[in-house]
Amino acid sequence: MQIERSIPIVTGANRGLGAALIHVLLERGVSKVSAGARDLATLSYTKAHYGEKVVLVELDVTNQDHVISAANTAADADLLISNAGVTCIKPILPEPNIDDFGHAMEVNYFGPLQLLRAFAPVLC
């Protein structure tokens, strides 16, 4: 795949690696990239800086409605970069509540699974 000819969607695009990926993709000649984040306000700098080359997509990878909507919005995508993620740095054994670990599984495991299922028709 030649990156400059791709139409990517990047999840977790609002900061860190996701924001850097948006920059590099556009620098490499991609004409358009969909930038996904739970809160679109966190993408305001990206949109202001890159303008029409960036399509903002409200995307919480744990929300099935968001995932389906993102697949519809970015129906022309041919590259999915599943970057959204969370960490859980609590010690496993002494922690009585495992809710944070469950949330990490929802985001880091089930989120990409939902994305793959939703984008498979356009990526394959």
Coordinates of C-alpha atoms in Angstrom, one line a residue:
M1 CA 0.0 0.0 0.0
Q2 CA 1.2 3.5 -0.8
I3 CA 0.4 5.7 2.1
E4 CA 0.0 8.8 -0.1
R5 CA -2.9 7.1 -2.0
S6 CA -4.6 5.8 1.1
I7 CA -7.7 7.2 2.8
P8 CA -7.0 6.5 6.5
I9 CA -9.1 6.8 9.7
V10 CA -7.1 7.1 13.0
T11 CA -8.7 6.4 16.3
G12 CA -7.5 8.2 19.4
A13 CA -6.4 11.0 17.1
N14 CA -6.7 13.8 19.7
R15 CA -3.2 13.5 21.3
G16 CA 0.0 11.6 21.5
L17 CA 0.7 9.0 18.9
G18 CA -2.7 9.6 17.3
A19 CA -2.1 13.3 16.7
A20 CA 1.4 12.5 15.4
L21 CA 0.0 9.9 13.0
I22 CA -2.4 12.5 11.6
H23 CA 0.5 14.9 11.0
V24 CA 2.7 12.2 9.4
L25 CA 0.0 10.9 7.2
L26 CA -0.8 14.4 5.8
E27 CA 2.9 15.2 5.5
R28 CA 3.3 12.0 3.5
G29 CA 0.7 13.2 1.0
V30 CA -2.6 11.8 2.1
S31 CA -5.3 14.0 0.8
K32 CA -7.8 13.3 3.5
V33 CA -7.8 11.6 6.9
S34 CA -10.6 10.9 9.3
A35 CA -9.7 11.7 12.9
G36 CA -11.6 9.9 15.6
A37 CA -11.9 10.9 19.2
R38 CA -14.5 10.6 22.0
D39 CA -14.7 14.4 22.3
L40 CA -14.5 16.4 19.1
A41 CA -13.5 19.6 21.0
T42 CA -10.1 17.9 21.6
L43 CA -9.5 17.9 17.9
S44 CA -10.0 21.6 17.4
Y45 CA -6.3 22.3 17.0
T46 CA -6.0 19.5 14.4
K47 CA -9.0 20.8 12.4
A48 CA -7.8 24.4 12.6
H49 CA -4.3 23.5 11.5
Y50 CA -5.2 21.1 8.6
G51 CA -8.6 22.3 7.6
E52 CA -10.6 20.3 5.1
K53 CA -8.0 17.6 4.9
V54 CA -9.2 16.3 8.3
V55 CA -12.7 14.9 8.8
L56 CA -13.7 14.8 12.5
V57 CA -15.4 11.7 13.7
E58 CA -16.9 11.4 17.2
L59 CA -15.7 7.9 18.2
D60 CA -15.7 6.2 21.5
V61 CA -14.6 2.7 20.5
T62 CA -16.6 1.2 23.3
N63 CA -19.8 2.7 21.9
Q64 CA -21.3 0.5 19.2
D65 CA -23.4 3.4 17.8
H66 CA -20.2 5.5 17.4
V67 CA -18.4 2.7 15.7
I68 CA -21.2 2.1 13.2
S69 CA -21.5 5.9 12.6
A70 CA -17.7 6.2 12.1
A71 CA -17.8 3.3 9.5
N72 CA -20.6 5.2 7.7
T73 CA -18.8 8.5 7.9
A74 CA -15.5 7.1 6.7
A75 CA -17.0 4.6 4.2
D76 CA -14.2 5.4 1.7
A77 CA -11.4 4.5 4.2
D78 CA -8.9 1.9 3.1
L79 CA -6.6 2.1 6.1
L80 CA -7.7 1.7 9.7
I81 CA -5.3 2.8 12.4
S82 CA -6.7 1.6 15.7
N83 CA -4.8 3.8 18.1
A84 CA -7.3 4.5 20.8
G85 CA -6.3 2.9 24.1
V86 CA -6.2 3.2 27.9
T87 CA -3.9 1.8 30.5
C88 CA -4.7 0.4 33.9
I89 CA -1.7 0.7 36.2
K90 CA -3.3 -0.6 39.4
P91 CA -1.7 -3.6 41.0
I92 CA -3.7 -6.7 40.1
L93 CA -3.7 -8.8 43.2
P94 CA -4.5 -6.2 46.0
E95 CA -7.1 -4.3 44.0
P96 CA -10.6 -5.4 45.2
N97 CA -12.4 -3.8 42.3
I98 CA -11.7 -4.9 38.8
D99 CA -13.9 -2.3 37.0
D100 CA -10.8 -0.4 35.7
F101 CA -9.4 -3.7 34.3
G102 CA -12.7 -4.4 32.6
H103 CA -12.7 -0.9 31.1
A104 CA -9.2 -1.4 29.7
M105 CA -10.4 -4.7 28.1
E106 CA -13.4 -2.9 26.6
V107 CA -11.2 -0.2 25.0
N108 CA -8.1 -2.1 24.1
Y109 CA -9.5 -5.5 23.1
F110 CA -13.2 -5.2 22.3
G111 CA -12.9 -1.7 20.8
P112 CA -10.5 -2.8 18.0
L113 CA -12.7 -5.9 17.5
Q114 CA -15.8 -3.7 17.0
L115 CA -13.8 -1.5 14.6
L116 CA -12.6 -4.5 12.5
R117 CA -16.1 -5.8 12.2
A118 CA -17.6 -2.4 11.3
F119 CA -14.9 -1.6 8.7
A120 CA -14.4 -5.0 7.2
P121 CA -16.8 -4.4 4.3
V122 CA -14.9 -1.4 3.1
L123 CA -11.4 -2.6 4.0
C124 CA -11.6 -6.1 2.4

